[in-house]
Amino acid sequence: MSSTTTSPKNFIQGDIKARIDKWIAIYPEEQKKSAVMSALRIVQECHNGYLTNDLMDQVATYLEITPMEVYEVATFYGNYEHAPVGEIKLCICNSISCMLRGNQGIYDYLEQKLGIKPGETTADGRFTIKKVECLGACGGAPMMQVGKDYHENLTNQSIDLLLAEWEK
Amino acid sequence: MVKIEINGQVVEAQEGCMLIDVADDAQIQIPRFCYHKKLSIAANCRMCLVEVEGAWKALPACATPVTDGMKVHTKSAKAISAQKSVMEFLLINHPLDCPICDQGGECELQDVAMDYGDDVSRFTEAKRVVSDSNAGPLIKTDMTRCIHCTRCVRFGQEVAGMMELGATGRSEWMEIGTYIEKSITSEMSGNMIDLCPVGALTSKPYRYTARAWELIAHKSIAAHDSMGSHIHVHSKNNEIKRVVPRENEAINEVWLSDRDRFSYEGINSDTRLTQPLIKQNGSWNIVDWETALEFTVAGLQKTLVNSQDIGVLASASSTLEELHLLQKLARGVGIENIDFRHRQVDFTIDQTDFNVPTLAHEIVDVEKLEVVLIVGSYLRKELPILNHRIRKAFLEGAKIAVVNPIDFDFNYKTTLLNIESGMVFNLAGIAKAVLDIVGETDQTWLNSIQPTDEHIAIATTLVDAKKSSIMLGQISQMHADYSVLQKLASIIAESSSTTLNILPLAANEVGAHLVNFLPKLGKNSAQMIKDGLKAFINMNIEVEADFTDADAAVNAMNKAEFVVNLTAFDSDLQRQYADVMLPIATYAETAGTFVNATGLKQSFKMSVEPKGDAKAAWKVLRVLGNMFDIAGFDYVHSNEVLSELLDNTADKVDFSAVSSQLPTSNNDSKVQIISPYHVDAVVRRSPSLQATPDADPATMGRG
Amino acid sequence: MVEQNENCFRLNHLENSWDIETYVANGGYEVWKKVLAGELEPSEIIEEVKTSNLRGRGGAGFPTGLKWSFMNRYAPGQKYIVCNSDEGEPGTFKDRDILRYNPHALVEGMAIAAYVIGASAGYNYIRGEFWEPYQRFNNAIKQAREAGFLGENLLGSGFDFDLFTHLGAGAYICGEETALIESIEGKKGQPRFKPPFPASYGLYGKPTTINNTETLASIPMILAKGGDWFNDLGVHNAGGTKCYSMSGHVNNPGNFEVRMGTPFKDLLELSGGIWKGRQLKAVIPGGASTAILPAAKALEMNMDYDSIAKAGSFLGAGSVIIMDDQTDIVKVMQNLSHFYWDESCGQCTPCREGTGWLYRVLTRIVEGKGKLEDIQALKDVSGKIMGNVICGLGDAATIGLTSALEHFEDEFVHYIEHGCSIYDRS
Ligand SMILES: Cc1cc2nc3c(=O)[nH]c(=O)nc-3n(C[C@H](O)[C@H](O)[C@H](O)COP(=O)(O)O)c2cc1C
Ligand code: SF4
Ligand code: FES
């Protein structure tokens, strides 16, 4: 649980700080805590896609809340990572509609192409595959989320195209 | 008031009260785990589900407000089925390791399971195992046993005011803990042990030392601060195994400070003195009591030619009876050098008055204060129970301002006045501001003071508030300018109709005043040390640790010709300077009385027999009194000693001896900061407390 | 001919339907202007919404007009309007399209609701994964603000209203309205025990009204065309159109906005019928939290609350999951139970401990290690969760399974006796 990676001191400054401040501004003045989810998202995004204890503590300090309040939030929501992940994280929907439309084939094909199963990261640190619950795009099943984008109606061919794109 | 029916019984209740409270008052049992009357409602365990007519599903009694005409069934088929369901769910992942669990015999889960658990569970999947991390020297965690009631988490948020434990993760992976490996540092942390209904949080020092059903409970009073918290001392085979709070709404509610809970380890310490010792020709001999007392009397009589050459020093955590008899003995032979205030350095006020420190509010009323000005105190650590009441006031909206030399961590929001300015200047500023606001002009000596905006702001809230209070704590009392601080505080108090409190710290400080354990005609503690007397009688003190100027104190003892120590503990240093060491009982081994901060006299009985040949100090003093042929020393019972005492209440303090001039230098940095676990000989010998961050002034409260 | 796209999706066919220009050109913000001009009283609006027979589209189907009437507009102090765009129920993806294609309808709907309840601020809670929808919505807010439809003293009316987005971070439970409130407050999304209800103690402890995206996006057209118009589109007990999400084994999955009461058969046809030339086996008509129906029952029902209830399920969020005749129902149930186990917030005992129990038993059955007693165990455990929990998630975790055991128990038995599904010939 405790992460040994040290993260940069004073991570929350400059652009990162400005982005967090924008979120703080939309809540009532005494409710800075409301910005914790966005702060964690931003910090994670700027820190190779995962959080460390130190980063969570920095968020706590910045928002003037206790570290425990941040840990609780950071471990409750599924989108926060607590260990290093691949540069490209393939979040493949594992829920009912995607299952009905063959997401198993997608897992199998990706395993064949990347040599990893869900929950694993390629040796070169490029890719991680993660099984996630319904992403609210069941009409495009099977589908996955990569970064901020949804990729729907996945087939072996469309995966090949994506992989080729990411090769570049 | 509304009328409801529970199991056919008509019960009257206040509308909106929770059903579980109403049932409790009517002595109708409803099982529960997450509910606790001192914590917010979580309604998460679901154990208290009952049938309410008209509701399609069972409702949690802890979170269901009563309404007129409500018909409730706590034992109907529907209620029982819901309760049994919950019980089964709680047990499937519970290890059921009762034989090796410290909670066995006093486990709420075990108790309820007897009534609601089915013998065989159909759950055949693997049970969950949760790894543990070290939560510090006081609390042992076994999180596999946790049933996620979140009482401990809510305690941290709501009572301790520091969220050290949390529930991280979700679903089945939700875990209660510190998340990162970290000691729990709240000065009230031990209460989580009591709150935990299962064996997930247990006492590290108590662990495996006894089973609940082997223990005998003795009612007693806590001895390490002036609150007079009610406790149960639990013993087995005449040894104290643990101390737990005894509920008392007026004082400690259901709580206890860690200091009062874990200090008993000191009583069981192997440094206890168990036999009388006398020093003859430079070497120590074990002797019987008679020999030791004869030796004592003979040794003192040599010095008694001039009774001004003898000093009598005691600790204010001694009982009222002990202090009374010791001063009576001293005065009986003409000794007037009597004192217990070994950490005080400024005794100016003594010239005109002996100001009795008191908490001038009932402890419960502290919750109702609107403004509190704390002067010279790390109150959380000094008086945790009082601090808890202030926290409650804060949660109700009270403003708390602090004049301190250090930015301590309070568990509520405070306004800390500029540390650089110094305590005296800050208090003078507030005083002047108050005088300006109310238009008083007779304190001309303050005319040169320029109050800052902060001073004026605080002065204004003090003047405006209906219920406000100033509290001077340990740091004030140890301050080189204590008398000035007191005088300024009293000016503020008087002009702004604020209550002034000099907070008594030790368990029986008020008692020590009541029995006149004071140098009314003789030398105070500091003078005795400084001047170096020929002989000393010391009770319950360790000169190297209980005095501000410890070096001088040790020196004085070394130089004295004859030193008698009534002490519960042996030590190399005493063997160096003392001539007699008389083993006495600790507070738990004697009957006695403490007078708490509010003046409440509380007597308690002996919980366990004294160790070895140790005797209750009051009995030793009685014999000594007789040996000195002093009249009135024929007590057979400590009660008789008590009845001899007179109440004397404090009048207004005469400050005429305190100069109307402010000190020219800032003396804040000279004050020694004392760890809460360093205040007396017993707590100093609790290894568990000594292993916490609070044992060191450098780390206390910093986690 | 089945009428389509009469309300929330009415602009979907247009280019840049999400732009304020498109929206305004098609009558958008006219109602809001009327409201700000004082031509529509809060009480009139509530009456109109009541007349429309609009029921909450988030899943529970609570009458919207009635919900709004619980708020005391004139009580002093801050109040909030909150929109629920958390959309996490498996099978549901309609709100995503409203956010992407018609975000201004939601902005306008929220503004009107805010006016009715006297709220000067609103939050739309969008699930964190919906980045594109979030940007569309945020852009709509920006455009509306620039056009003077959001902000202070709107169009000189003296009424202030501003709107913000809160982004989730991956937790289905935040769709539950009180968990959603906790989440906006920056906490774990754990449902609160009710009472008190959000209308008295909501966001930051202030009176709050929460509605689903589709509910709020339906408001402008209801007020533009009248409550009767909307009511007449639907059936007795439920007015209007409804956005149905069709997923699973159909040829043409997607969202279809049709009138309440449309026959299921027609909806199935709209979505291209069963794929691969197969037959319908079963339907989950309202999202993962509603009961599964065998084909025969589904084919007879209409898509409205009462008709689906008569068939033995619930309209829920209108998320229709279609299963063909090769579908392994036991695996479907294993998948659903995994979802609830994974997504339980963990606070209350029966859900925290029970959902994992169900999943483990089902997994054992799927792995060929089931025992006949397991069927009774599944029923018992479901019964012990149902009704004993804080929020609907725990209950929902049992609904699908209980109904599957009712209609397809033989498939579970087959699994246990043969160690494989009825479709495995091994
Ligand atoms: C576990 C659970 C998940 C829910 N998820 C959603 C959701 O994703 N979106 C939604 O609008 N309502 C959801 N709801 C329903 C909401 O609690 C609430 O009833 C709804 O947002 C009210 O809006 P409406 O009256 O407009 O339907 C959920 C309820 C539960 C119990
Ligand atoms: S039913 Fe489940 S999701 Fe709902 S409050 Fe209880 S544990 Fe949380
Ligand atoms: S005691 Fe009521 S739910 Fe726990």
mmCIF file of N, CA and C in Angstrom, chain B residues 127-163:
data_model
loop_
_atom_site.group_PDB
_atom_site.id
_atom_site.type_symbol
_atom_site.label_atom_id
_atom_site.label_comp_id
_atom_site.label_asym_id
_atom_site.label_seq_id
_atom_site.Cartn_x
_atom_site.Cartn_y
_atom_site.Cartn_z
ATOM 1 N N LYS B 127 -12.561 -16.919 3.774
ATOM 2 C CA LYS B 127 -12.810 -15.693 4.530
ATOM 3 C C LYS B 127 -11.781 -14.619 4.187
ATOM 4 N N ARG B 128 -12.199 -13.407 4.354
ATOM 5 C CA ARG B 128 -11.339 -12.270 4.061
ATOM 6 C C ARG B 128 -10.263 -12.135 5.145
ATOM 7 N N VAL B 129 -9.081 -11.819 4.730
ATOM 8 C CA VAL B 129 -8.017 -11.556 5.693
ATOM 9 C C VAL B 129 -7.481 -10.155 5.414
ATOM 10 N N VAL B 130 -7.346 -9.365 6.440
ATOM 11 C CA VAL B 130 -6.873 -7.996 6.262
ATOM 12 C C VAL B 130 -5.529 -7.849 6.969
ATOM 13 N N SER B 131 -4.577 -7.292 6.286
ATOM 14 C CA SER B 131 -3.260 -7.172 6.913
ATOM 15 C C SER B 131 -3.253 -6.000 7.888
ATOM 16 N N ASP B 132 -2.402 -6.092 8.871
ATOM 17 C CA ASP B 132 -2.351 -5.060 9.892
ATOM 18 C C ASP B 132 -1.102 -4.224 9.758
ATOM 19 N N SER B 133 -1.229 -2.974 10.207
ATOM 20 C CA SER B 133 -0.014 -2.178 10.283
ATOM 21 C C SER B 133 0.103 -1.719 11.730
ATOM 22 N N ASN B 134 1.281 -1.322 12.098
ATOM 23 C CA ASN B 134 1.531 -0.930 13.474
ATOM 24 C C ASN B 134 0.916 0.447 13.740
ATOM 25 N N ALA B 135 -0.016 0.495 14.658
ATOM 26 C CA ALA B 135 -0.695 1.764 14.940
ATOM 27 C C ALA B 135 -0.141 2.431 16.187
ATOM 28 N N GLY B 136 1.060 2.045 16.597
ATOM 29 C CA GLY B 136 1.668 2.701 17.752
ATOM 30 C C GLY B 136 1.647 1.818 18.990
ATOM 31 N N PRO B 137 2.174 2.343 20.094
ATOM 32 C CA PRO B 137 2.383 1.533 21.291
ATOM 33 C C PRO B 137 1.126 1.271 22.121
ATOM 34 N N LEU B 138 0.037 1.946 21.828
ATOM 35 C CA LEU B 138 -1.119 1.823 22.713
ATOM 36 C C LEU B 138 -2.206 0.900 22.178
ATOM 37 N N ILE B 139 -2.370 0.918 20.853
ATOM 38 C CA ILE B 139 -3.492 0.183 20.268
ATOM 39 C C ILE B 139 -2.985 -0.909 19.337
ATOM 40 N N LYS B 140 -3.497 -2.105 19.577
ATOM 41 C CA LYS B 140 -3.160 -3.222 18.699
ATOM 42 C C LYS B 140 -4.315 -3.404 17.720
ATOM 43 N N THR B 141 -4.001 -3.478 16.462
ATOM 44 C CA THR B 141 -5.073 -3.667 15.488
ATOM 45 C C THR B 141 -5.079 -5.103 14.970
ATOM 46 N N ASP B 142 -6.278 -5.608 14.770
ATOM 47 C CA ASP B 142 -6.488 -6.928 14.163
ATOM 48 C C ASP B 142 -7.625 -6.752 13.182
ATOM 49 N N MET B 143 -7.324 -6.131 12.053
ATOM 50 C CA MET B 143 -8.408 -5.644 11.215
ATOM 51 C C MET B 143 -9.220 -6.740 10.539
ATOM 52 N N THR B 144 -8.720 -7.949 10.542
ATOM 53 C CA THR B 144 -9.536 -9.038 10.006
ATOM 54 C C THR B 144 -10.820 -9.186 10.833
ATOM 55 N N ARG B 145 -10.752 -8.768 12.086
ATOM 56 C CA ARG B 145 -11.928 -8.894 12.951
ATOM 57 C C ARG B 145 -12.903 -7.731 12.799
ATOM 58 N N CYS B 146 -12.504 -6.706 12.078
ATOM 59 C CA CYS B 146 -13.309 -5.481 11.993
ATOM 60 C C CYS B 146 -14.654 -5.760 11.329
ATOM 61 N N ILE B 147 -15.721 -5.207 11.901
ATOM 62 C CA ILE B 147 -17.035 -5.355 11.276
ATOM 63 C C ILE B 147 -17.510 -4.043 10.637
ATOM 64 N N HIS B 148 -16.589 -3.104 10.456
ATOM 65 C CA HIS B 148 -16.867 -1.886 9.694
ATOM 66 C C HIS B 148 -17.986 -1.027 10.251
ATOM 67 N N CYS B 149 -18.100 -1.008 11.563
ATOM 68 C CA CYS B 149 -19.153 -0.184 12.159
ATOM 69 C C CYS B 149 -18.791 1.294 12.087
ATOM 70 N N THR B 150 -17.521 1.596 11.861
ATOM 71 C CA THR B 150 -16.976 2.971 11.754
ATOM 72 C C THR B 150 -17.077 3.800 13.034
ATOM 73 N N ARG B 151 -17.300 3.142 14.165
ATOM 74 C CA ARG B 151 -17.313 3.926 15.408
ATOM 75 C C ARG B 151 -15.962 4.617 15.625
ATOM 76 N N CYS B 152 -14.886 3.888 15.368
ATOM 77 C CA CYS B 152 -13.557 4.465 15.619
ATOM 78 C C CYS B 152 -13.293 5.639 14.679
ATOM 79 N N VAL B 153 -13.764 5.510 13.445
ATOM 80 C CA VAL B 153 -13.553 6.593 12.487
ATOM 81 C C VAL B 153 -14.340 7.824 12.912
ATOM 82 N N ARG B 154 -15.561 7.596 13.319
ATOM 83 C CA ARG B 154 -16.387 8.727 13.754
ATOM 84 C C ARG B 154 -15.828 9.334 15.040
ATOM 85 N N PHE B 155 -15.300 8.487 15.911
ATOM 86 C CA PHE B 155 -14.668 9.026 17.128
ATOM 87 C C PHE B 155 -13.552 10.001 16.744
ATOM 88 N N GLY B 156 -12.736 9.579 15.797
ATOM 89 C CA GLY B 156 -11.624 10.422 15.378
ATOM 90 C C GLY B 156 -12.109 11.749 14.824
ATOM 91 N N GLN B 157 -13.107 11.682 13.971
ATOM 92 C CA GLN B 157 -13.604 12.911 13.346
ATOM 93 C C GLN B 157 -14.335 13.790 14.337
ATOM 94 N N GLU B 158 -15.149 13.154 15.160
ATOM 95 C CA GLU B 158 -16.086 13.943 15.951
ATOM 96 C C GLU B 158 -15.568 14.273 17.349
ATOM 97 N N VAL B 159 -14.877 13.341 17.965
ATOM 98 C CA VAL B 159 -14.448 13.558 19.345
ATOM 99 C C VAL B 159 -12.969 13.938 19.419
ATOM 100 N N ALA B 160 -12.125 13.076 18.883
ATOM 101 C CA ALA B 160 -10.692 13.370 18.969
ATOM 102 C C ALA B 160 -10.349 14.586 18.110
ATOM 103 N N GLY B 161 -11.158 14.815 17.082
ATOM 104 C CA GLY B 161 -10.906 15.978 16.251
ATOM 105 C C GLY B 161 -9.690 15.822 15.374
ATOM 106 N N MET B 162 -9.264 14.608 15.170
ATOM 107 C CA MET B 162 -8.197 14.370 14.206
ATOM 108 C C MET B 162 -8.495 13.062 13.518
ATOM 109 N N MET B 163 -8.549 13.129 12.192
ATOM 110 C CA MET B 163 -8.993 11.955 11.465
ATOM 111 C C MET B 163 -7.810 11.046 11.203
#
